[in-house]
Coordinates of C-alpha atoms in Angstrom, one line a residue:
X1 CA 2.9 4.7 -22.0
X2 CA -0.1 2.7 -21.1
X3 CA -0.4 -0.6 -23.0
X4 CA 3.2 -0.5 -24.4
X5 CA 5.0 -3.8 -24.6
X6 CA 8.5 -4.4 -23.3
X7 CA 10.4 -3.8 -26.6
X8 CA 8.3 -0.7 -27.3
X9 CA 9.2 0.8 -23.9
X10 CA 12.9 0.0 -24.5
X11 CA 12.8 1.7 -27.9
X12 CA 11.0 4.7 -26.4
X13 CA 13.6 5.1 -23.6
X14 CA 16.5 4.7 -26.1
X15 CA 15.1 7.4 -28.4
X16 CA 14.4 9.7 -25.5
X17 CA 18.0 9.4 -24.3
X18 CA 19.1 10.5 -27.8
X19 CA 16.7 13.4 -28.2
X20 CA 16.8 14.7 -24.6
X21 CA 13.6 16.2 -23.0
X22 CA 10.7 15.7 -25.5
X23 CA 7.0 15.1 -25.2
X24 CA 6.5 11.4 -24.7
X25 CA 3.4 11.3 -26.9
X26 CA 5.3 13.0 -29.7
X27 CA 8.1 10.4 -29.4
X28 CA 5.6 7.6 -29.4
X29 CA 3.9 8.9 -32.5
X30 CA 7.3 9.1 -34.3
X31 CA 8.2 5.5 -33.3
X32 CA 4.7 4.3 -34.4
X33 CA 5.3 5.8 -37.9
X34 CA 8.5 3.8 -38.4
X35 CA 7.2 0.5 -36.8
X36 CA 9.2 1.2 -33.6
X37 CA 12.6 1.2 -35.4
X38 CA 14.9 3.5 -33.3
X39 CA 17.4 3.9 -36.2
X40 CA 14.7 5.0 -38.6
X41 CA 13.2 7.3 -36.1
X42 CA 16.6 9.0 -35.5
X43 CA 17.2 9.4 -39.2
X44 CA 13.7 10.8 -39.6
X45 CA 14.2 13.4 -36.9
X46 CA 17.7 14.5 -37.7
X47 CA 17.8 14.0 -41.5
X48 CA 14.1 15.0 -42.2
X49 CA 13.7 11.7 -44.1
X50 CA 10.2 11.2 -45.6
X51 CA 8.4 8.7 -43.4
X52 CA 7.4 5.4 -44.9
X53 CA 4.0 4.0 -44.9
X54 CA 3.1 2.6 -41.6
X55 CA 1.6 -0.8 -40.8
X56 CA -2.2 -0.8 -41.4
X57 CA -2.8 -2.0 -37.8
X58 CA -1.1 1.1 -36.4
X59 CA -2.0 4.0 -38.7
X60 CA -5.3 3.2 -40.3
X61 CA -8.2 5.7 -39.6
X62 CA -10.0 5.4 -36.3
X63 CA -13.2 4.1 -38.0
X64 CA -11.3 1.2 -39.7
X65 CA -9.4 0.3 -36.6
X66 CA -12.5 0.0 -34.5
X67 CA -14.3 -1.9 -37.2
X68 CA -11.5 -4.4 -37.3
X69 CA -11.7 -4.9 -33.5
X70 CA -15.5 -5.5 -33.6
X71 CA -16.7 -8.2 -35.9
X72 CA -20.3 -7.2 -35.7
X73 CA -19.6 -3.6 -36.7
X74 CA -21.4 -2.1 -39.7
X75 CA -19.1 -0.6 -42.3
X76 CA -21.7 1.9 -43.2
X77 CA -21.5 3.7 -39.8
X78 CA -19.2 6.7 -40.1
X79 CA -18.9 10.2 -38.5
X80 CA -19.2 13.2 -40.8
X81 CA -16.5 15.1 -39.0
X82 CA -13.8 12.4 -39.8
X83 CA -12.1 12.2 -43.1
X84 CA -11.1 9.1 -44.9
X85 CA -7.9 7.6 -43.5
X86 CA -4.5 8.0 -45.2
X87 CA -0.8 7.6 -44.2
X88 CA 0.8 10.4 -42.3
X89 CA 2.4 13.0 -44.6
X90 CA 5.4 15.2 -44.1
X91 CA 3.0 18.0 -43.2
X92 CA 1.6 16.0 -40.2
X93 CA 5.1 15.3 -39.1
X94 CA 6.1 19.0 -39.3
X95 CA 3.0 19.9 -37.4
X96 CA 4.0 17.4 -34.7
X97 CA 7.4 19.1 -34.4
X98 CA 5.8 22.5 -34.2
X99 CA 3.4 21.4 -31.5
X100 CA 6.1 20.2 -29.1
X101 CA 6.2 23.5 -27.2
X102 CA 2.4 23.5 -27.1
X103 CA 2.4 20.1 -25.5
X104 CA 4.6 21.4 -22.7
X105 CA 2.5 24.4 -22.1
X106 CA -0.7 22.3 -22.2
X107 CA 0.7 19.8 -19.6
X108 CA 1.5 22.6 -17.2
X109 CA -1.8 24.4 -17.6
X110 CA -3.8 21.1 -17.3
X111 CA -1.9 20.4 -14.0
X112 CA -2.7 23.9 -12.6
X113 CA -6.3 23.8 -13.7
X114 CA -6.7 20.3 -12.2
X115 CA -5.3 21.4 -8.8
X116 CA -7.5 24.5 -8.7
X117 CA -10.5 22.5 -9.9
X118 CA -11.0 24.9 -12.8
X119 CA -12.6 23.7 -16.1
X120 CA -10.0 23.4 -18.8
X121 CA -10.7 25.9 -21.6
X122 CA -11.6 24.4 -24.9
X123 CA -8.5 25.5 -26.8
X124 CA -6.9 23.5 -29.6
X125 CA -3.5 23.1 -28.1
X126 CA -5.1 22.2 -24.7
X127 CA -6.5 19.0 -26.1
X128 CA -3.9 18.1 -28.7
X129 CA -2.9 14.5 -28.1
X130 CA -4.2 14.7 -24.5
X131 CA -6.2 11.6 -25.0
X132 CA -4.6 8.8 -27.1
X133 CA -6.8 7.7 -30.0
X134 CA -4.6 4.7 -30.9
X135 CA -3.5 3.4 -27.6
X136 CA -3.5 -0.4 -27.3
X137 CA -6.6 -1.9 -25.8
X138 CA -6.1 -2.6 -22.0
X139 CA -7.2 -6.0 -20.8
X140 CA -8.7 -4.2 -17.8
X141 CA -11.8 -2.3 -18.9
X142 CA -12.3 -1.0 -15.4
X143 CA -9.0 1.0 -15.6
X144 CA -10.1 2.4 -19.0
X145 CA -13.4 3.6 -17.6
X146 CA -11.6 5.1 -14.5
X147 CA -9.1 6.9 -16.7
X148 CA -12.0 8.3 -18.9
X149 CA -13.8 9.5 -15.7
X150 CA -10.7 11.1 -14.5
X151 CA -10.2 12.8 -17.9
X152 CA -13.9 13.9 -17.7
X153 CA -13.3 15.5 -14.2
X154 CA -10.3 17.4 -15.5
X155 CA -12.1 18.7 -18.5
X156 CA -15.3 19.8 -16.6
X157 CA -13.8 20.8 -13.3
X158 CA -16.4 18.6 -11.6
X159 CA -16.1 15.7 -9.2
X160 CA -17.6 12.2 -9.4
X161 CA -20.4 11.6 -7.1
X162 CA -18.7 8.5 -5.9
X163 CA -15.6 10.4 -4.9
X164 CA -17.5 13.1 -3.2
X165 CA -19.7 10.7 -1.2
X166 CA -16.6 8.7 0.0
X167 CA -14.5 11.8 0.6
X168 CA -11.8 10.2 -1.6
X169 CA -8.8 12.2 -3.0
X170 CA -9.1 13.6 -6.5
X171 CA -6.9 10.9 -8.1
X172 CA -8.3 8.0 -6.1
X173 CA -10.9 5.5 -7.1
X174 CA -12.7 2.8 -5.3
X175 CA -11.3 -0.7 -5.7
X176 CA -14.5 -2.1 -7.1
X177 CA -17.9 -0.9 -8.3
X178 CA -20.8 -0.5 -5.9
X179 CA -24.2 -1.6 -7.4
X180 CA -26.5 -1.5 -4.4
X181 CA -25.9 2.0 -3.1
X182 CA -28.9 4.4 -2.8
X183 CA -27.9 8.0 -3.5
X184 CA -29.1 11.3 -2.2
X185 CA -28.5 14.6 -3.7
X186 CA -26.5 16.7 -3.3
X187 CA -23.7 14.6 -2.0
X188 CA -21.7 16.0 0.9
X189 CA -18.9 18.1 -0.6
X190 CA -16.3 20.5 1.0
X191 CA -17.2 23.2 -1.6
X192 CA -20.8 24.2 -2.0
X193 CA -20.1 25.4 -5.6
X194 CA -18.5 22.1 -6.6
X195 CA -20.0 20.6 -9.7
X196 CA -21.0 16.9 -9.5
X197 CA -20.8 14.3 -12.2
X198 CA -23.0 11.2 -12.2
X199 CA -21.7 8.1 -10.4
X200 CA -20.2 6.3 -13.3
X201 CA -20.0 2.5 -12.9
X202 CA -16.4 1.4 -13.7
X203 CA -17.2 -2.1 -14.9
X204 CA -18.0 -3.4 -18.4
X205 CA -21.1 -2.7 -20.5
X206 CA -22.0 -6.4 -20.1
X207 CA -21.9 -6.0 -16.3
X208 CA -24.3 -3.1 -16.6
X209 CA -26.8 -5.2 -18.4
X210 CA -26.4 -8.0 -15.8
X211 CA -27.1 -5.5 -13.0
X212 CA -30.2 -4.3 -14.8
X213 CA -31.3 -7.9 -15.1
X214 CA -30.6 -8.9 -11.5
X215 CA -31.5 -5.7 -9.6
X216 CA -34.2 -4.1 -11.8
X217 CA -32.3 -0.8 -12.2
X218 CA -32.4 1.6 -15.1
X219 CA -29.1 2.0 -17.0
X220 CA -28.0 5.3 -18.5
X221 CA -25.3 4.8 -21.2
X222 CA -23.3 7.9 -22.2
X223 CA -21.1 7.6 -25.3
X224 CA -19.0 10.5 -26.5
X225 CA -16.4 11.3 -29.2
X226 CA -13.6 13.6 -28.2
X227 CA -13.2 14.6 -31.8
X228 CA -16.8 15.8 -32.1
X229 CA -17.4 19.6 -32.0
X230 CA -20.2 19.3 -29.3
X231 CA -18.2 17.0 -27.1
X232 CA -16.9 19.7 -24.6
X233 CA -20.2 21.5 -24.4
X234 CA -22.1 18.3 -23.7
X235 CA -19.7 17.3 -20.9
X236 CA -19.7 20.6 -19.2
X237 CA -23.4 21.4 -19.5
X238 CA -25.3 18.1 -19.5
X239 CA -23.2 15.8 -17.4
X240 CA -22.6 18.4 -14.7
X241 CA -26.2 19.6 -14.6
X242 CA -27.4 19.5 -11.0
X243 CA -31.0 18.6 -11.9
X244 CA -29.9 15.8 -14.3
X245 CA -27.4 14.3 -11.8
X246 CA -30.1 14.5 -9.1
X247 CA -32.7 12.6 -11.0
X248 CA -30.1 9.9 -11.9
X249 CA -29.0 9.6 -8.2
X250 CA -32.5 9.7 -6.7
X251 CA -33.8 7.0 -9.0
X252 CA -30.8 4.8 -8.5
X253 CA -29.7 4.8 -12.2
X254 CA -26.6 2.8 -13.0
X255 CA -24.6 5.2 -15.2
X256 CA -21.9 3.9 -17.6
X257 CA -20.0 5.8 -20.3
X258 CA -16.9 6.1 -22.4
X259 CA -15.2 7.5 -25.5
X260 CA -15.7 5.5 -28.7
X261 CA -12.0 5.6 -29.3
X262 CA -11.8 2.9 -26.6
X263 CA -12.9 -0.6 -27.8
X264 CA -15.4 -1.2 -25.0
X265 CA -17.3 2.0 -25.8
X266 CA -17.0 1.4 -29.5
X267 CA -18.5 -2.1 -29.1
X268 CA -21.3 -0.6 -27.0
X269 CA -22.0 2.0 -29.6
X270 CA -22.4 -0.7 -32.3
X271 CA -24.8 -2.7 -30.1
X272 CA -26.8 0.4 -29.4
X273 CA -26.7 1.5 -33.1
X274 CA -25.3 4.9 -32.3
X275 CA -24.5 7.1 -35.3
X276 CA -24.2 10.6 -33.9
X277 CA -22.5 11.9 -30.8
X278 CA -22.9 12.7 -28.0
X279 CA -25.2 9.7 -27.5
X280 CA -27.3 8.8 -24.5
X281 CA -29.4 5.6 -24.2
X282 CA -31.6 4.4 -21.4
X283 CA -32.1 0.7 -20.8
X284 CA -34.1 -1.3 -18.3
X285 CA -35.8 -4.6 -17.7
X286 CA -39.1 -5.0 -19.5
X287 CA -41.6 -7.8 -20.0
X288 CA -41.3 -9.6 -23.3
X289 CA -43.5 -8.5 -26.2
X290 CA -46.7 -10.1 -27.2
X291 CA -46.3 -13.5 -28.7
X292 CA -43.6 -14.6 -26.2
X293 CA -44.1 -17.9 -24.4
X294 CA -46.2 -17.7 -21.3
X295 CA -44.1 -17.2 -18.2
X296 CA -41.1 -16.0 -20.1
X297 CA -38.7 -14.0 -18.0
X298 CA -38.3 -10.2 -18.7
X299 CA -35.4 -9.0 -20.8
X300 CA -33.3 -5.9 -20.8
X301 CA -34.6 -3.5 -23.4
X302 CA -33.4 -0.3 -24.9
X303 CA -36.0 2.2 -23.8
X304 CA -34.8 5.3 -25.7
X305 CA -31.8 6.7 -27.7
X306 CA -30.8 10.3 -27.8
X307 CA -28.3 11.3 -30.4
X308 CA -26.7 14.7 -31.3
X309 CA -26.3 17.8 -29.1
X310 CA -29.9 19.0 -29.5
X311 CA -31.4 15.7 -28.2
X312 CA -28.9 15.4 -25.3
X313 CA -29.3 18.7 -23.5
X314 CA -30.1 18.4 -19.8
X315 CA -33.5 19.9 -20.1
X316 CA -34.5 17.5 -22.9
X317 CA -33.3 14.4 -21.0
X318 CA -34.9 15.5 -17.7
X319 CA -38.2 16.2 -19.4
X320 CA -38.0 12.8 -21.2
X321 CA -37.3 11.0 -17.9
X322 CA -40.0 12.7 -15.9
X323 CA -42.8 12.7 -18.5
X324 CA -42.2 9.5 -20.4
X325 CA -39.6 7.0 -19.3
X326 CA -40.0 6.9 -15.6
X327 CA -43.8 6.8 -15.6
X328 CA -43.7 4.0 -18.2
X329 CA -41.1 1.7 -16.7
X330 CA -41.4 2.4 -13.0
X331 CA -44.6 0.4 -12.3
X332 CA -43.1 -2.8 -13.8
X333 CA -39.7 -2.2 -12.1
X334 CA -41.5 -1.7 -8.8
X335 CA -43.3 -5.0 -9.2
X336 CA -40.1 -6.7 -10.3
X337 CA -38.2 -5.3 -7.3
X338 CA -41.1 -6.3 -5.0
X339 CA -40.9 -9.8 -6.5
X340 CA -37.1 -9.8 -5.8
X341 CA -37.7 -8.6 -2.3
X342 CA -40.4 -11.2 -1.7
X343 CA -38.1 -13.9 -3.2
X344 CA -35.2 -12.7 -1.1
X345 CA -37.5 -12.6 2.0
X346 CA -38.7 -16.1 1.3
X347 CA -35.1 -17.2 0.8
X348 CA -34.1 -15.6 4.1
X349 CA -37.2 -17.2 5.8
X350 CA -36.2 -20.6 4.4
X351 CA -32.6 -20.2 5.5
X352 CA -33.8 -19.1 8.9
X353 CA -36.2 -22.1 9.1
X354 CA -33.4 -24.4 7.9
X355 CA -31.0 -22.9 10.4
X356 CA -33.7 -23.2 13.2
X357 CA -34.4 -26.8 12.1
X358 CA -30.7 -27.6 12.2
X359 CA -30.3 -25.9 15.6
X360 CA -33.3 -27.8 16.9
X361 CA -32.0 -31.1 15.5
X362 CA -28.6 -30.4 17.0
X363 CA -30.1 -29.6 20.4
X364 CA -32.3 -32.8 20.2
X365 CA -29.3 -34.9 19.2
X366 CA -27.2 -33.4 22.1
X367 CA -30.1 -34.0 24.5
X368 CA -30.5 -37.6 23.3
X369 CA -26.7 -38.2 23.6
X370 CA -26.7 -36.6 27.0
X371 CA -29.6 -38.8 28.2
X372 CA -28.0 -42.0 26.8
X373 CA -24.7 -41.0 28.5
X374 CA -26.5 -40.3 31.8
X375 CA -28.3 -43.6 31.5
X376 CA -25.0 -45.4 30.9
X377 CA -23.4 -43.6 33.8
X378 CA -26.4 -44.5 36.0
X379 CA -26.2 -48.1 35.0
X380 CA -22.5 -48.1 35.6
X381 CA -23.0 -46.5 39.0
X382 CA -25.8 -49.0 40.0
X383 CA -23.6 -51.9 38.8
X384 CA -20.6 -50.6 40.7
X385 CA -22.7 -50.0 43.8
X386 CA -24.1 -53.5 43.6
X387 CA -20.7 -55.0 43.2
X388 CA -19.5 -53.0 46.2
X389 CA -22.4 -54.1 48.3
X390 CA -21.9 -57.7 47.2
X391 CA -18.2 -57.5 48.0
X392 CA -18.8 -56.0 51.4
X393 CA -21.4 -58.6 52.2
X394 CA -19.1 -61.3 51.1
X395 CA -16.3 -59.8 53.1
X396 CA -18.5 -59.4 56.1
X397 CA -19.8 -63.0 55.8
X398 CA -16.2 -64.2 55.4
X399 CA -15.0 -62.2 58.4
X400 CA -17.9 -63.5 60.5
X401 CA -17.1 -67.0 59.4
X402 CA -13.4 -66.6 60.2
X403 CA -14.2 -64.9 63.5
X404 CA -16.5 -67.8 64.4
X405 CA -13.7 -70.3 63.6
X406 CA -11.2 -68.3 65.7
X407 CA -13.6 -68.2 68.6
X408 CA -14.0 -72.0 68.2
X409 CA -10.3 -72.4 68.3
X410 CA -10.2 -70.3 71.6
X411 CA -12.8 -72.4 73.1
X412 CA -11.1 -75.6 72.0
X413 CA -7.7 -74.5 73.4
X414 CA -9.4 -73.6 76.7
X415 CA -10.9 -77.0 76.8
X416 CA -8.0 -79.2 75.7
X417 CA -4.7 -77.3 75.4
X418 CA -4.4 -75.0 78.5
X419 CA -1.8 -76.4 80.9
X420 CA -2.7 -76.7 84.6
X421 CA -1.1 -74.2 86.9
X422 CA 2.1 -75.4 88.5
X423 CA 5.0 -73.9 90.4
X424 CA 7.3 -72.2 88.0
X425 CA 6.9 -68.8 86.3
X426 CA 4.2 -66.6 87.7
X427 CA 3.2 -64.0 85.1
X428 CA 0.6 -61.2 85.3
X429 CA -1.1 -60.4 81.9
X430 CA -2.8 -57.1 81.4
X431 CA -5.7 -57.5 79.0
X432 CA -7.1 -54.9 76.6
X433 CA -9.2 -52.5 78.6
X434 CA -8.8 -52.8 82.4
X435 CA -8.7 -56.7 82.6
X436 CA -5.8 -58.4 84.3
X437 CA -5.1 -62.2 85.0
X438 CA -2.3 -64.0 86.8
X439 CA -1.1 -67.5 85.9
X440 CA 1.7 -69.8 86.8
X441 CA 3.4 -71.8 84.1
X442 CA 5.8 -74.7 84.6
X443 CA 9.4 -74.0 83.5
X444 CA 8.9 -76.3 80.5
X445 CA 6.0 -74.4 79.1
X446 CA 6.4 -72.8 75.6
X447 CA 5.3 -69.5 74.1
X448 CA 2.4 -71.4 72.4
X449 CA 1.0 -72.4 75.9
X450 CA 1.3 -68.7 77.0
X451 CA -0.3 -67.4 73.8
X452 CA -3.1 -70.1 74.0
X453 CA -3.9 -69.0 77.6
X454 CA -3.9 -65.3 76.8
X455 CA -6.0 -66.0 73.6
X456 CA -8.6 -67.8 75.7
X457 CA -9.2 -64.7 77.7
X458 CA -11.0 -63.2 74.7
X459 CA -13.8 -65.7 75.0
X460 CA -17.0 -63.9 76.0
X461 CA -18.0 -64.4 79.6
X462 CA -21.4 -65.7 78.5
X463 CA -19.8 -68.7 76.9
X464 CA -19.7 -71.6 79.4
X465 CA -16.6 -73.9 79.5
X466 CA -18.7 -77.0 79.5
X467 CA -19.9 -76.0 76.0
X468 CA -16.4 -75.8 74.6
X469 CA -15.7 -78.2 71.7
X470 CA -13.5 -81.2 72.2
X471 CA -12.1 -81.2 68.7
X472 CA -10.2 -78.6 66.7
X473 CA -12.3 -76.7 64.2
X474 CA -9.8 -77.6 61.5
X475 CA -7.2 -80.3 61.2
X476 CA -6.0 -82.7 63.8
X477 CA -4.7 -81.0 66.9
X478 CA -4.6 -82.7 70.3
X479 CA -1.6 -81.0 72.0
X480 CA 0.7 -78.0 71.9
X481 CA 3.3 -79.4 69.4
X482 CA 0.4 -80.3 66.9
X483 CA -0.9 -76.7 67.3
X484 CA 2.5 -75.4 66.5
X485 CA 2.6 -77.5 63.3
X486 CA -0.9 -76.4 62.4
X487 CA -0.2 -72.7 62.8
X488 CA 3.0 -73.0 60.8
X489 CA 1.3 -74.8 58.0
X490 CA -1.7 -72.6 57.7
X491 CA -0.4 -69.1 58.4
X492 CA 2.7 -66.9 58.5
X493 CA 3.0 -67.7 62.2
X494 CA 2.7 -64.9 64.7
X495 CA -0.2 -63.1 62.8
X496 CA -2.5 -66.1 63.3
X497 CA -3.0 -65.0 67.0
X498 CA -4.0 -61.4 66.2
X499 CA -2.1 -60.0 69.1
X500 CA 1.4 -59.8 70.6
X501 CA 2.9 -59.9 74.1
X502 CA 5.4 -57.5 75.5
X503 CA 6.9 -56.5 78.9
X504 CA 5.5 -53.3 80.4
X505 CA 8.8 -51.6 81.2
X506 CA 11.3 -51.6 79.8
X507 CA 9.3 -52.8 76.8
X508 CA 10.4 -56.1 75.3
X509 CA 8.3 -57.9 72.7
X510 CA 7.8 -61.6 72.9
X511 CA 6.8 -62.6 69.4
X512 CA 5.4 -66.1 69.0
X513 CA 7.7 -68.8 67.8
X514 CA 7.1 -72.5 67.6
X515 CA 8.8 -74.8 70.2
X516 CA 10.3 -72.0 72.2
X517 CA 10.2 -72.3 76.0
X518 CA 9.4 -69.4 78.3
X519 CA 12.8 -69.5 79.9
X520 CA 14.4 -69.1 76.5
X521 CA 12.5 -65.9 75.8
X522 CA 14.0 -64.3 79.0
X523 CA 10.7 -64.0 80.9
X524 CA 11.3 -63.9 84.7
X525 CA 9.1 -65.0 87.5
X526 CA 6.6 -62.3 88.6
X527 CA 7.0 -60.3 85.4
X528 CA 4.1 -58.3 84.1
X529 CA 3.3 -58.5 80.4
X530 CA 0.8 -56.6 78.3
X531 CA -1.5 -58.1 75.6
X532 CA -1.4 -55.8 72.5
X533 CA -4.0 -56.4 69.8
X534 CA -2.7 -56.1 66.2
X535 CA -4.4 -53.1 64.5
X536 CA -6.2 -54.3 61.4
X537 CA -8.9 -56.7 60.4
X538 CA -9.1 -60.5 60.1
X539 CA -8.2 -61.7 56.6
X540 CA -10.0 -64.3 54.6
X541 CA -7.7 -66.8 56.1
X542 CA -8.6 -66.0 59.6
X543 CA -5.7 -63.9 60.7
X544 CA -5.4 -60.2 61.4
X545 CA -3.2 -58.4 58.9
X546 CA -1.2 -55.3 59.5
X547 CA 1.7 -53.4 58.0
X548 CA 3.8 -54.2 61.1
X549 CA 3.3 -57.9 61.0
X550 CA 3.6 -60.4 58.2
X551 CA 0.3 -61.7 56.8
X552 CA -0.4 -65.2 55.6
X553 CA -0.1 -64.1 52.0
X554 CA 3.3 -62.6 52.7

C-alpha cells in the first residue's frame, strides 16, 4: 500500500470488505486494471467480465514507464528478457486468481525464513509479486533504498554491516546515513556464521557523488533487476562474499544500490549507461584530463563498469580492485585526502588563532575596563577623602573659633557682669571633676547671674582677670538684662551655656530662663547644686547641641 493516495486506499478497503480475506497485492492489481473503479472490479471478479484496456500510465511495460519518468533515457536501451508491453489479457487475470493461494503460502514462508535468517529459496511462487514493479515513486528516496536493502537481507539471509555494527534489530534502520565511518571486518555479530552485506548508503545517487567529491572516497554502485535470471545468484554469492565485503569496508567505499524498477536506480542506470544486469560501477574523484585549464578542480569519474553475471562475480571484482583500480586511484586520493586534512588543519589552526585572538582581546578589554574603573574609584576615593579632610578642618577651625568666642564671653562676664557677693542665698556649686565653689547671691539675683558665675569657672587658671576684655565679643551687652536679650536673639536659650544646673538630692533641674529670679526657681539658702555639662559638641553657632536639649537650629 506504499504510495497509494487517499481515494485509492478507500477503494482498496471497500473492495476488500466485499471480497473478504484476499492478497492485498492481487486486489491492487485488479483495481489498477479498471482504473480504481470498485464497481468494475466487482463485476470483473464475480461476472468474469473481460477487463478493459488500462491507462497507459499504469499498465505500460516497465521499460516505457521508466523511460517516461526519465527525460534523458535512451529509447534504444532494452533488456532481452523483457517482452514488448501489451495490455493485460484474460489469461493474466486467470493466472492472478490461481496464484492467490501461492501468495498466502509465500507470505508465511517468507516470514518464517526471515525470522530464522535462512536464505529464501529461488522458487517462482516465492517471488511472485513480492516486489512491486509498478508502485508509485516515493518522494523519500531514502525509504526506497532502505526497503530494497531489507528485501535484499530477506532474500540472502545476510545482515547489513551497518546493522551488525550498531547491534540494531533486524527491521530497524539508522535515522540518517553515516559517511565518515571507518569500518573493520568482520563486524561484531552474535552469530559467527552470519553473512554480511556491504554497508549500503541510504541516500540518493547524487548524494553519493557529492560525498565522493567532498571526502575523496570511492563509490561502488550496484544496480540489479529482479526479473533477471542471474539476479538471485548475484545477490547471494557476490554481495555476501566475505572477501568482497571486507575490501569494501577496509577501503572505506561508499556503497549504493537499487533495483532499476525504482526511479532512482533507473535514473542512475541511464547516467551510468548500464545495459546488462547485474551491474557494478566504481566511481572516484580524479584529476581532469589533459587540456583542462590549469588549476581546475578534480571531478568524479566513472573508473570502471562491470555488466552481466560473468563480469560481476566476487573473484573478478576483487581481482579488479586489487590489481587495477586501487593501485591506480589510491595515490591521487591519498594526496587529495592529505590536502583535505591539511586544509582542515589550517582551518582549525585559523579558528584556534581567531579564538585565541578574540580571547586575548577580551581579556585586554576587561583589563583596560578594570584599570579605568579602578582609576575612577581611586579618583573618587581621593576626592572624597580630600572633601572629608577639608570638612573636618573647616569644622575644627570653626569649633576653635566658636570656642575662642565662648571663652571671650566667659572672660567678659567675669570682668563686667558678675554680681558682688552679698547677703542672701548662699549656694555651693560642684564643678566637673572635683572642683567646688561657694557664692552668695542677693535675693534679687536672676538665673542669668548664677549661670554667668558658674560659666566663668571654666576659664583656665592661667588666664589673669586683669586681661579680661571690657567689651562683649559680639553685640552690645553691658548688663544682665542685655545678656538675656542677646542669648534669646542668637540662640535657642539654654543650649547657649553648654551646661545645666541641678540640685544634688533630690535632683531638681534648674534650666536657664531669662528674667527669672533665684527665689522663683525654688532655690534655698545653703543648697548644693551640680554643674552638668551637656554631652555633645559646639555647633557652628557657638553652642553645644545634644538630643536632650534644643539646639539653635531647632
